[in-house]
Amino acid sequence: MRRSEQLVSKLTDVKLPDSAQYFSGGGNTTHRVHYQTLPVAAFVRWPSNKPCMAINTYLLDQAHRWTGDSVITEANKLVQLVRYCTHGRADRRACDFGDLSDNDVARLINKLCTDAYVNDVSQRVRNNNTVRAIMQSCFRFLHWYQDTLYMKPFPLIGDRKSGAAITVMQKVNPHSNRSYFDHRYLPPTNTQDPKLPISNTMIEEIEAVVEELYDAENYPEPARRRFGRDYVLFDAYRVYMTARRDFMLMMMERTGLRPSELATMSLADNLCSTKGQRPYLVLPTLKRRRLNPPPRHFHINNDLALRVRIYMRARSIWLETCQERNPELTDHDAMLLSTEPGKYGHAIANTALEKDFEKLCLRAGYKGAQSCLSMFRHRFITLEVRLHLKELGKGKTELNKQDYRIVLEKVKEKTGHKSIDSLWHYIDLAYEMDGVWDPVRQAEEQMLAADQLRYELRHLRREWRHKNTSEMMPEQVIDLVVDRLGGIINKGIRGRLAK
């Protein structure tokens, strides 16, 4: 599958008229228009670059159903229907949404199921579950289209008794109790293996890739070409990308937050919270169906707070570099900044964060569904469940359901889950991994100490590359390294004694 033109644009803070009030008195009639503001909206166009009015109207009409970037996800699903109506039929002729039939649905599903990557034709772009999700969005839109814009005498979409051109049956999922549309050409669902927690080995190999990409010589020529002769910008880019990736891996491993929560973290909320005697992070809690995600406090130690502030300094330097080249760029509240051409210094998108992690995984030799940011969250939750189970001081046969509820309620406060219903399987996973991190408290402290030591050594290596040691005697160079390493080791010893 080749990378095609982008048909969806993301709009922010869209102001739309919502209702109007009319007032009459003294022979004069006045009116007042009330507006609504959509924090995020999607604009969909045809491949010819003309606006797709039907889908844009649908997305605005149904805006109350989505929060965050969910509307962008929905628009990207509907784009598949837009492309099909443009040139997906056998004769390659365009058709309207109202001209679709079961044959068109079958042809669209077949295309979605058979699209493959250009560099690996044996690898499907989408699995069956993704295809089914896309078609659910298309069926919902076509129902709305039939109720609002469709003008033909016979039904466009409905059950068999209605005689509709597209025959669907509405069913209820017994697990989620949600309704969905079934069509005879839909592929069967995939039973996927549960994602396991990310391993220490994988984390270390990804960290090694981050460190490798700090060196300018490890960037291929096409990656350097977009900076032209602006070597200052390229150096600033390398430094900030390394800092951002360090921060991303640290946050995912230590807090278990969702990738989208990391992408929407507030700078202002965390500037002061990380400087107090009891530092903490302010994390947005997504998946609550609220326009303004409720914050949650996540307490951290002083070492972690220092690493957060180090990243904030790197962020500030990158933003200043971008502002020197784009005076119209102003400071904003996004914790993570973009490094994409044309978006330097702007807030990063969640998809950009996930794509960057995917690149790191590929360079480290990992590929596929078992290498995604959510594996950090699985790891964090599993470790937390394992830790709290041990704290109860009971054997597995002595624990009852109420004990497990107490454990999951504690974990829920850190992870931002709305309820513990989706956490129960982590109890089995924690028991399955019994002995991997045993004893838990000691192993957790060792892992945190090892992670902090690796970070300190990487930081030392980067400092060393910037020092001019060409005029120094070998003994002086050795003394500098020994002093710096001694400071790192003493810092670790003081931290353990304080505990």
Short mmCIF file of C-alpha atoms in Angstrom, two decimals:
data_model
loop_
_atom_site.label_atom_id
_atom_site.label_comp_id
_atom_site.label_asym_id
_atom_site.label_seq_id
_atom_site.Cartn_x
_atom_site.Cartn_y
_atom_site.Cartn_z
CA MET A 1 0.00 0.00 0.00
CA ARG A 2 1.49 3.31 -1.02
CA ARG A 3 1.31 6.35 1.13
CA SER A 4 -1.47 8.46 -0.38
CA GLU A 5 -2.52 12.07 -0.04
CA GLN A 6 -3.89 13.24 3.28
CA LEU A 7 -7.63 13.85 3.10
CA VAL A 8 -8.23 14.79 6.75
CA SER A 9 -7.19 18.07 8.37
CA LYS A 10 -7.27 18.72 12.09
CA LEU A 11 -8.86 21.98 13.21
CA THR A 12 -8.72 23.37 16.74
CA ASP A 13 -11.03 25.76 18.63
CA VAL A 14 -13.69 25.83 15.93
CA LYS A 15 -16.44 28.36 16.72
CA LEU A 16 -19.87 27.48 15.30
CA PRO A 17 -23.35 29.08 15.62
CA ASP A 18 -25.50 26.89 17.87
CA SER A 19 -28.83 28.70 18.28
CA ALA A 20 -30.44 32.13 17.98
CA GLN A 21 -32.80 34.11 20.21
CA TYR A 22 -35.13 36.83 18.95
CA PHE A 23 -36.36 39.74 21.09
CA SER A 24 -39.08 42.21 20.18
CA GLY A 25 -40.13 45.34 21.98
CA GLY A 26 -40.88 48.94 21.20
CA GLY A 27 -41.36 48.11 17.54
CA ASN A 28 -37.78 46.82 17.22
CA THR A 29 -36.71 43.22 16.76
CA THR A 30 -33.25 42.18 17.87
CA HIS A 31 -31.54 38.84 18.05
CA ARG A 32 -28.68 37.10 19.80
CA VAL A 33 -26.63 34.25 18.32
CA HIS A 34 -25.23 31.61 20.68
CA TYR A 35 -22.06 29.81 19.68
CA GLN A 36 -20.40 26.55 20.60
CA THR A 37 -16.66 25.92 20.43
CA LEU A 38 -15.25 22.56 19.41
CA PRO A 39 -11.74 22.02 20.84
CA VAL A 40 -10.95 19.61 17.99
CA ALA A 41 -12.73 19.16 14.66
CA ALA A 42 -11.96 17.29 11.43
CA PHE A 43 -12.24 18.58 7.88
CA VAL A 44 -12.53 15.90 5.17
CA ARG A 45 -11.99 16.49 1.47
CA TRP A 46 -12.29 14.42 -1.69
CA PRO A 47 -9.09 13.43 -3.55
CA SER A 48 -9.95 16.28 -5.94
CA ASN A 49 -9.43 18.62 -2.93
CA LYS A 50 -13.10 19.62 -2.80
CA PRO A 51 -14.76 19.52 0.63
CA CYS A 52 -16.78 16.39 1.36
CA MET A 53 -19.87 18.21 2.60
CA ALA A 54 -21.84 15.12 3.70
CA ILE A 55 -19.12 13.74 5.99
CA ASN A 56 -18.13 17.18 7.32
CA THR A 57 -21.77 17.86 8.21
CA TYR A 58 -22.02 14.44 9.88
CA LEU A 59 -18.89 15.03 11.96
CA LEU A 60 -20.21 18.41 13.16
CA ASP A 61 -23.68 17.03 13.87
CA GLN A 62 -22.27 14.15 15.90
CA ALA A 63 -19.51 16.16 17.62
CA HIS A 64 -21.10 15.55 21.02
CA ARG A 65 -20.19 11.85 20.74
CA TRP A 66 -16.42 12.41 20.74
CA THR A 67 -13.78 13.95 22.98
CA GLY A 68 -10.11 14.67 22.36
CA ASP A 69 -8.85 13.48 18.98
CA SER A 70 -11.55 10.80 18.61
CA VAL A 71 -13.18 12.82 15.83
CA ILE A 72 -9.91 12.62 13.83
CA THR A 73 -9.88 8.83 14.27
CA GLU A 74 -13.48 8.66 13.06
CA ALA A 75 -12.73 10.87 10.06
CA ASN A 76 -9.76 8.69 9.05
CA LYS A 77 -12.05 5.65 9.05
CA LEU A 78 -14.63 7.40 6.85
CA VAL A 79 -11.89 8.42 4.41
CA GLN A 80 -11.83 4.80 3.23
CA LEU A 81 -15.41 5.24 2.06
CA VAL A 82 -14.50 8.55 0.40
CA ARG A 83 -11.68 6.91 -1.54
CA TYR A 84 -13.89 4.05 -2.62
CA CYS A 85 -16.61 6.38 -3.93
CA THR A 86 -13.94 8.24 -5.90
CA HIS A 87 -12.39 5.35 -7.82
CA GLY A 88 -13.05 2.06 -6.03
CA ARG A 89 -15.63 0.54 -8.34
CA ALA A 90 -14.64 -1.94 -11.04
CA ASP A 91 -15.15 0.64 -13.80
CA ARG A 92 -13.14 3.22 -11.74
CA ARG A 93 -16.03 5.68 -12.10
CA ALA A 94 -17.01 7.88 -9.18
CA CYS A 95 -20.28 7.30 -7.32
CA ASP A 96 -22.30 9.10 -4.67
CA PHE A 97 -22.93 7.76 -1.15
CA GLY A 98 -26.57 7.25 -2.14
CA ASP A 99 -25.56 4.96 -5.04
CA LEU A 100 -23.85 2.35 -2.85
CA SER A 101 -25.09 -1.23 -2.62
CA ASP A 102 -24.13 -4.58 -1.07
CA ASN A 103 -21.78 -5.20 -4.00
CA ASP A 104 -19.92 -1.98 -3.18
CA VAL A 105 -19.70 -2.98 0.49
CA ALA A 106 -18.23 -6.34 -0.51
CA ARG A 107 -15.69 -4.68 -2.80
CA LEU A 108 -14.67 -2.14 -0.14
CA ILE A 109 -14.24 -4.84 2.52
CA ASN A 110 -12.15 -6.92 0.14
CA LYS A 111 -9.86 -3.95 -0.54
CA LEU A 112 -9.45 -3.19 3.17
CA CYS A 113 -8.60 -6.85 3.86
CA THR A 114 -6.09 -7.22 1.03
CA ASP A 115 -4.14 -3.92 1.22
CA ALA A 116 -0.47 -4.75 1.89
CA TYR A 117 2.70 -2.79 2.59
CA VAL A 118 4.84 -1.88 -0.41
CA ASN A 119 8.07 -3.04 1.25
CA ASP A 120 6.48 -6.27 2.54
CA VAL A 121 3.58 -7.53 0.41
CA SER A 122 3.06 -10.48 2.75
CA GLN A 123 2.13 -8.10 5.59
CA ARG A 124 -1.46 -6.81 5.74
CA VAL A 125 -2.01 -3.14 6.51
CA ARG A 126 -5.08 -3.94 8.65
CA ASN A 127 -6.24 -6.97 10.57
CA ASN A 128 -9.86 -8.13 10.58
CA ASN A 129 -10.73 -6.22 13.74
CA THR A 130 -9.55 -2.95 12.18
CA VAL A 131 -11.57 -3.64 9.03
CA ARG A 132 -14.67 -4.30 11.12
CA ALA A 133 -14.14 -1.05 13.06
CA ILE A 134 -13.84 0.94 9.81
CA MET A 135 -17.02 -0.59 8.43
CA GLN A 136 -18.93 0.15 11.67
CA SER A 137 -18.10 3.83 11.19
CA CYS A 138 -19.20 3.65 7.56
CA PHE A 139 -22.52 1.98 8.46
CA ARG A 140 -23.24 4.60 11.14
CA PHE A 141 -22.55 7.39 8.68
CA LEU A 142 -24.75 5.82 5.98
CA HIS A 143 -27.64 5.51 8.47
CA TRP A 144 -27.24 9.19 9.32
CA TYR A 145 -26.98 10.07 5.61
CA GLN A 146 -30.20 8.18 4.92
CA ASP A 147 -32.04 10.05 7.69
CA THR A 148 -30.83 13.53 6.71
CA LEU A 149 -29.67 13.93 3.08
CA TYR A 150 -30.84 10.86 1.15
CA MET A 151 -33.65 11.64 -1.34
CA LYS A 152 -34.33 8.37 -3.23
CA PRO A 153 -37.62 6.50 -2.71
CA PHE A 154 -36.13 3.16 -1.62
CA PRO A 155 -34.01 2.70 1.54
CA LEU A 156 -30.24 2.96 1.32
CA ILE A 157 -29.36 0.86 4.39
CA GLY A 158 -31.48 -1.35 6.64
CA ASP A 159 -32.51 -4.92 7.44
CA ARG A 160 -33.68 -7.50 4.91
CA LYS A 161 -37.37 -6.67 5.34
CA SER A 162 -36.81 -3.03 4.36
CA GLY A 163 -35.53 -3.91 0.89
CA ALA A 164 -32.53 -1.60 1.36
CA ALA A 165 -29.62 -1.50 -1.08
CA ILE A 166 -27.25 -2.30 1.80
CA THR A 167 -28.49 -5.05 4.11
CA VAL A 168 -27.28 -4.93 7.71
CA MET A 169 -28.53 -6.47 10.94
CA GLN A 170 -28.23 -4.69 14.28
CA LYS A 171 -26.88 -6.90 17.06
CA VAL A 172 -25.67 -6.50 20.65
CA ASN A 173 -22.22 -7.47 21.86
CA PRO A 174 -22.79 -9.75 24.90
CA HIS A 175 -19.52 -8.64 26.55
CA SER A 176 -19.78 -4.85 26.24
CA ASN A 177 -23.57 -4.66 25.81
CA ARG A 178 -23.03 -2.27 22.89
CA SER A 179 -24.96 -2.51 19.63
CA TYR A 180 -23.20 -2.96 16.31
CA PHE A 181 -24.05 -3.61 12.65
CA ASP A 182 -23.46 -7.00 11.10
CA HIS A 183 -23.07 -7.55 7.35
CA ARG A 184 -22.68 -10.86 5.60
CA TYR A 185 -19.36 -9.79 3.99
CA LEU A 186 -17.67 -8.66 7.21
CA PRO A 187 -14.55 -10.73 8.06
CA PRO A 188 -14.54 -12.73 11.30
CA THR A 189 -13.01 -11.14 14.37
CA ASN A 190 -9.40 -11.87 15.29
CA THR A 191 -8.65 -13.37 18.67
CA GLN A 192 -5.46 -11.56 19.53
CA ASP A 193 -2.90 -12.66 22.06
CA PRO A 194 -2.86 -10.31 25.05
CA LYS A 195 -0.01 -7.82 25.02
CA LEU A 196 2.58 -8.68 27.63
CA PRO A 197 4.59 -6.20 29.72
CA ILE A 198 7.64 -4.84 27.95
CA SER A 199 10.84 -6.60 29.01
CA ASN A 200 13.97 -5.09 30.55
CA THR A 201 15.99 -6.29 27.55
CA MET A 202 13.74 -4.49 25.10
CA ILE A 203 13.85 -1.26 27.13
CA GLU A 204 17.66 -1.35 27.26
CA GLU A 205 17.96 -1.98 23.52
CA ILE A 206 15.61 0.92 22.73
CA GLU A 207 17.60 3.15 25.10
CA ALA A 208 20.76 2.12 23.22
CA VAL A 209 19.13 3.25 19.96
CA VAL A 210 18.26 6.62 21.52
CA GLU A 211 21.88 7.01 22.59
CA GLU A 212 23.12 5.96 19.15
CA LEU A 213 20.95 8.60 17.44
CA TYR A 214 22.54 11.33 19.56
CA ASP A 215 25.58 11.17 17.25
CA ALA A 216 25.28 13.16 14.03
CA GLU A 217 27.13 10.52 11.98
CA ASN A 218 24.37 7.99 12.67
CA TYR A 219 21.80 10.04 10.74
CA PRO A 220 21.43 9.10 7.05
CA GLU A 221 21.92 11.77 4.41
CA PRO A 222 18.15 12.20 3.67
CA ALA A 223 17.52 12.96 7.35
CA ARG A 224 20.23 15.66 7.36
CA ARG A 225 19.19 17.14 4.04
CA ARG A 226 16.05 18.81 5.39
CA PHE A 227 18.20 21.01 7.65
CA GLY A 228 20.26 22.30 4.71
CA ARG A 229 23.26 24.23 6.00
CA ASP A 230 21.58 25.15 9.25
CA TYR A 231 23.94 23.09 11.43
CA VAL A 232 22.81 24.88 14.59
CA LEU A 233 19.24 23.72 14.02
CA PHE A 234 20.42 20.16 13.32
CA ASP A 235 22.46 20.07 16.54
CA ALA A 236 19.53 21.49 18.52
CA TYR A 237 17.25 18.92 16.90
CA ARG A 238 19.52 16.01 17.94
CA VAL A 239 19.82 17.24 21.52
CA TYR A 240 16.10 17.83 21.92
CA MET A 241 15.08 14.55 20.26
CA THR A 242 17.38 12.67 22.65
CA ALA A 243 15.93 14.53 25.64
CA ARG A 244 12.36 13.98 24.47
CA ARG A 245 12.90 10.28 23.90
CA ASP A 246 14.58 9.90 27.29
CA PHE A 247 11.62 11.68 28.87
CA MET A 248 9.10 9.58 26.96
CA LEU A 249 10.68 6.27 28.01
CA MET A 250 11.07 7.41 31.61
CA MET A 251 7.45 8.59 31.90
CA MET A 252 6.02 5.47 30.29
CA GLU A 253 8.10 3.17 32.49
CA ARG A 254 7.75 5.00 35.81
CA THR A 255 4.12 6.23 35.66
CA GLY A 256 2.32 3.81 33.34
CA LEU A 257 0.30 6.65 31.81
CA ARG A 258 -1.46 6.33 28.46
CA PRO A 259 0.51 7.56 25.41
CA SER A 260 -2.23 10.11 24.69
CA GLU A 261 -1.94 11.39 28.27
CA LEU A 262 1.78 11.91 27.79
CA ALA A 263 1.14 13.84 24.57
CA THR A 264 -1.36 16.16 26.32
CA MET A 265 0.63 16.83 29.53
CA SER A 266 0.61 20.45 30.68
CA LEU A 267 3.89 22.30 31.16
CA ALA A 268 2.41 24.90 33.52
CA ASP A 269 0.84 22.28 35.79
CA ASN A 270 4.19 20.53 36.28
CA LEU A 271 6.59 23.49 36.58
CA CYS A 272 5.97 24.02 40.29
CA SER A 273 4.80 20.55 41.29
CA THR A 274 8.24 19.03 40.60
CA LYS A 275 10.14 21.55 42.76
CA GLY A 276 8.60 20.99 46.19
CA GLN A 277 9.76 18.78 49.05
CA ARG A 278 7.26 16.13 47.94
CA PRO A 279 7.40 16.42 44.14
CA TYR A 280 4.58 15.08 42.03
CA LEU A 281 3.41 15.05 38.43
CA VAL A 282 0.08 16.37 37.25
CA LEU A 283 -1.24 13.93 34.63
CA PRO A 284 -4.39 14.34 32.53
CA THR A 285 -6.86 11.46 32.90
CA LEU A 286 -8.30 10.57 29.50
CA LYS A 287 -11.05 8.14 28.49
CA ARG A 288 -13.55 9.89 30.76
CA ARG A 289 -15.66 11.41 27.96
CA ARG A 290 -14.93 14.94 29.18
CA LEU A 291 -13.82 17.95 27.18
CA ASN A 292 -11.39 18.88 29.99
CA PRO A 293 -9.67 15.72 31.27
CA PRO A 294 -9.55 15.64 35.09
CA PRO A 295 -5.99 15.81 36.48
CA ARG A 296 -4.49 13.22 38.80
CA HIS A 297 -1.41 13.61 41.00
CA PHE A 298 1.39 11.09 40.73
CA HIS A 299 4.02 11.38 43.47
CA ILE A 300 7.64 10.86 42.42
CA ASN A 301 11.07 10.87 44.08
CA ASN A 302 13.63 13.66 43.81
CA ASP A 303 15.74 11.88 41.18
CA LEU A 304 12.75 11.58 38.89
CA ALA A 305 11.77 15.21 39.53
CA LEU A 306 15.29 16.29 38.55
CA ARG A 307 15.06 14.36 35.28
CA VAL A 308 11.73 16.07 34.53
CA ARG A 309 13.29 19.50 35.09
CA ILE A 310 16.28 18.56 32.90
CA TYR A 311 13.84 17.75 30.10
CA MET A 312 12.03 21.06 30.66
CA ARG A 313 15.32 22.92 30.12
CA ALA A 314 15.93 21.00 26.88
CA ARG A 315 12.37 21.87 25.81
CA SER A 316 12.98 25.55 26.49
CA ILE A 317 16.20 25.56 24.42
CA TRP A 318 14.50 23.82 21.48
CA LEU A 319 11.58 26.28 21.59
CA GLU A 320 13.96 29.26 21.59
CA THR A 321 15.81 27.79 18.59
CA CYS A 322 12.51 27.39 16.72
CA GLN A 323 11.39 30.93 17.64
CA GLU A 324 14.60 32.37 16.20
CA ARG A 325 13.58 30.89 12.85
CA ASN A 326 9.86 31.56 13.22
CA PRO A 327 9.16 34.79 15.18
CA GLU A 328 5.42 34.13 15.01
CA LEU A 329 5.82 31.00 17.14
CA THR A 330 4.74 31.73 20.72
CA ASP A 331 5.22 29.72 23.88
CA HIS A 332 2.41 27.35 24.80
CA ASP A 333 1.46 24.82 27.44
CA ALA A 334 2.36 21.58 25.62
CA MET A 335 5.00 19.55 27.45
CA LEU A 336 6.21 17.77 24.30
CA LEU A 337 7.17 19.71 21.17
CA SER A 338 7.16 18.71 17.53
CA THR A 339 10.31 18.26 15.45
CA GLU A 340 8.51 17.84 12.13
CA PRO A 341 9.28 20.32 9.30
CA GLY A 342 6.67 23.06 9.25
CA LYS A 343 5.67 22.26 12.84
CA TYR A 344 8.93 22.98 14.68
CA GLY A 345 8.16 23.95 18.27
CA HIS A 346 4.42 23.29 18.07
CA ALA A 347 2.59 20.82 20.30
CA ILE A 348 3.23 17.21 19.32
CA ALA A 349 0.42 14.97 18.14
CA ASN A 350 -0.22 11.62 19.81
CA THR A 351 0.30 9.83 16.48
CA ALA A 352 3.73 11.46 16.07
CA LEU A 353 4.78 10.14 19.47
CA GLU A 354 3.71 6.60 18.60
CA LYS A 355 5.38 6.75 15.18
CA ASP A 356 8.64 7.90 16.76
CA PHE A 357 8.55 4.95 19.19
CA GLU A 358 7.82 2.61 16.28
CA LYS A 359 10.94 3.90 14.49
CA LEU A 360 13.03 3.26 17.59
CA CYS A 361 11.66 -0.28 17.87
CA LEU A 362 12.38 -1.02 14.20
CA ARG A 363 15.94 0.25 14.56
CA ALA A 364 16.33 -1.94 17.66
CA GLY A 365 15.09 -4.98 15.68
CA TYR A 366 11.49 -5.16 16.94
CA LYS A 367 8.50 -5.18 14.64
CA GLY A 368 4.78 -5.84 14.90
CA ALA A 369 2.02 -5.53 17.47
CA GLN A 370 4.24 -6.64 20.35
CA SER A 371 6.25 -3.41 20.24
CA CYS A 372 4.05 -0.47 21.19
CA LEU A 373 3.96 2.16 23.92
CA SER A 374 1.02 0.49 25.66
CA MET A 375 3.35 -2.35 26.71
CA PHE A 376 4.90 0.06 29.23
CA ARG A 377 1.47 0.53 30.79
CA HIS A 378 0.97 -3.24 31.01
CA ARG A 379 4.36 -3.55 32.69
CA PHE A 380 3.63 -0.80 35.20
CA ILE A 381 0.21 -2.18 36.16
CA THR A 382 1.56 -5.74 36.48
CA LEU A 383 4.36 -4.56 38.77
CA GLU A 384 1.96 -2.49 40.88
CA VAL A 385 -0.49 -5.39 41.25
CA ARG A 386 2.38 -7.73 42.11
CA LEU A 387 3.72 -5.31 44.71
CA HIS A 388 0.38 -4.76 46.48
CA LEU A 389 -0.38 -8.49 46.50
CA LYS A 390 2.91 -9.06 48.34
CA GLU A 391 2.12 -6.27 50.78
CA LEU A 392 -1.01 -8.11 51.91
CA GLY A 393 1.27 -10.81 53.33
CA LYS A 394 -1.05 -13.66 52.37
CA GLY A 395 -0.67 -16.68 50.12
CA LYS A 396 -2.70 -17.02 46.95
CA THR A 397 -5.09 -19.53 48.57
CA GLU A 398 -5.71 -17.16 51.50
CA LEU A 399 -6.80 -14.19 49.39
CA ASN A 400 -10.48 -13.56 48.65
CA LYS A 401 -12.23 -11.32 46.15
CA GLN A 402 -12.34 -8.40 48.57
CA ASP A 403 -8.56 -8.55 48.98
CA TYR A 404 -8.14 -8.36 45.23
CA ARG A 405 -10.55 -5.42 45.07
CA ILE A 406 -8.44 -3.53 47.61
CA VAL A 407 -5.33 -4.14 45.51
CA LEU A 408 -6.98 -3.03 42.26
CA GLU A 409 -8.48 0.09 43.86
CA LYS A 410 -4.96 1.16 44.89
CA VAL A 411 -3.67 0.56 41.37
CA LYS A 412 -6.62 2.40 39.84
CA GLU A 413 -5.69 5.61 41.65
CA LYS A 414 -2.31 5.65 39.90
CA THR A 415 -3.38 4.52 36.43
CA GLY A 416 -6.50 6.67 35.98
CA HIS A 417 -8.90 3.79 35.28
CA LYS A 418 -12.55 4.68 35.79
CA SER A 419 -13.28 1.31 37.38
CA ILE A 420 -11.40 -1.85 38.29
CA ASP A 421 -13.37 -3.99 35.83
CA SER A 422 -10.62 -3.85 33.20
CA LEU A 423 -7.85 -4.61 35.73
CA TRP A 424 -8.82 -8.10 36.89
CA HIS A 425 -6.73 -9.97 34.32
CA TYR A 426 -3.58 -8.29 35.69
CA ILE A 427 -3.95 -10.41 38.83
CA ASP A 428 -3.49 -13.59 36.79
CA LEU A 429 -0.65 -11.95 34.87
CA ALA A 430 1.08 -10.94 38.11
CA TYR A 431 0.87 -14.51 39.44
CA GLU A 432 2.12 -15.91 36.13
CA MET A 433 5.19 -13.69 36.43
CA ASP A 434 5.76 -14.69 40.04
CA GLY A 435 9.50 -15.01 40.59
CA VAL A 436 10.48 -12.79 37.68
CA TRP A 437 10.69 -9.80 40.02
CA ASP A 438 10.90 -11.67 43.32
CA PRO A 439 11.21 -10.44 45.99
CA VAL A 440 9.22 -7.53 44.60
CA ARG A 441 10.32 -4.65 46.80
CA GLN A 442 14.02 -5.42 46.47
CA ALA A 443 13.77 -6.09 42.75
CA GLU A 444 11.84 -2.88 42.13
CA GLU A 445 14.44 -0.82 43.98
CA GLN A 446 17.23 -2.52 42.03
CA MET A 447 15.51 -1.84 38.71
CA LEU A 448 14.94 1.82 39.59
CA ALA A 449 18.56 2.19 40.76
CA ALA A 450 19.86 0.50 37.60
CA ASP A 451 17.68 2.71 35.41
CA GLN A 452 18.89 5.84 37.20
CA LEU A 453 22.53 4.71 36.87
CA ARG A 454 22.10 4.06 33.13
CA TYR A 455 20.60 7.52 32.74
CA GLU A 456 23.46 9.16 34.67
CA LEU A 457 26.08 7.34 32.57
CA ARG A 458 24.37 8.30 29.31
CA HIS A 459 24.24 11.90 30.51
CA LEU A 460 27.94 11.73 31.39
CA ARG A 461 28.78 10.42 27.93
CA ARG A 462 26.91 13.31 26.27
CA GLU A 463 28.65 15.85 28.52
CA TRP A 464 31.98 14.32 27.65
CA ARG A 465 31.42 14.67 23.91
CA HIS A 466 30.94 18.42 24.32
CA LYS A 467 34.12 18.93 26.36
CA ASN A 468 37.35 19.98 24.65
CA THR A 469 39.92 17.46 25.95
CA SER A 470 42.41 17.73 23.11
CA GLU A 471 44.82 19.89 25.18
CA MET A 472 44.47 17.89 28.41
CA MET A 473 46.93 15.34 29.73
CA PRO A 474 45.67 11.71 29.93
CA GLU A 475 45.88 11.86 33.73
CA GLN A 476 43.62 14.93 33.78
CA VAL A 477 41.07 13.22 31.54
CA ILE A 478 41.04 10.17 33.82
CA ASP A 479 40.66 12.36 36.91
CA LEU A 480 37.63 14.12 35.38
CA VAL A 481 35.93 10.82 34.58
CA VAL A 482 36.69 9.33 38.00
CA ASP A 483 35.38 12.43 39.82
CA ARG A 484 32.18 12.41 37.82
CA LEU A 485 31.62 8.67 38.32
CA GLY A 486 32.34 9.05 42.02
CA GLY A 487 29.65 11.70 42.26
CA ILE A 488 27.14 9.39 40.57
CA ILE A 489 27.98 6.45 42.85
CA ASN A 490 27.91 8.56 46.04
CA LYS A 491 24.57 9.99 45.01
CA GLY A 492 23.17 6.47 44.66
CA ILE A 493 24.57 5.39 48.04
CA ARG A 494 23.07 8.45 49.76
CA GLY A 495 19.72 7.68 48.17
CA ARG A 496 19.74 4.08 49.44
CA LEU A 497 20.78 5.13 52.94
CA ALA A 498 17.96 7.69 53.03
CA LYS A 499 15.49 4.85 52.43
#
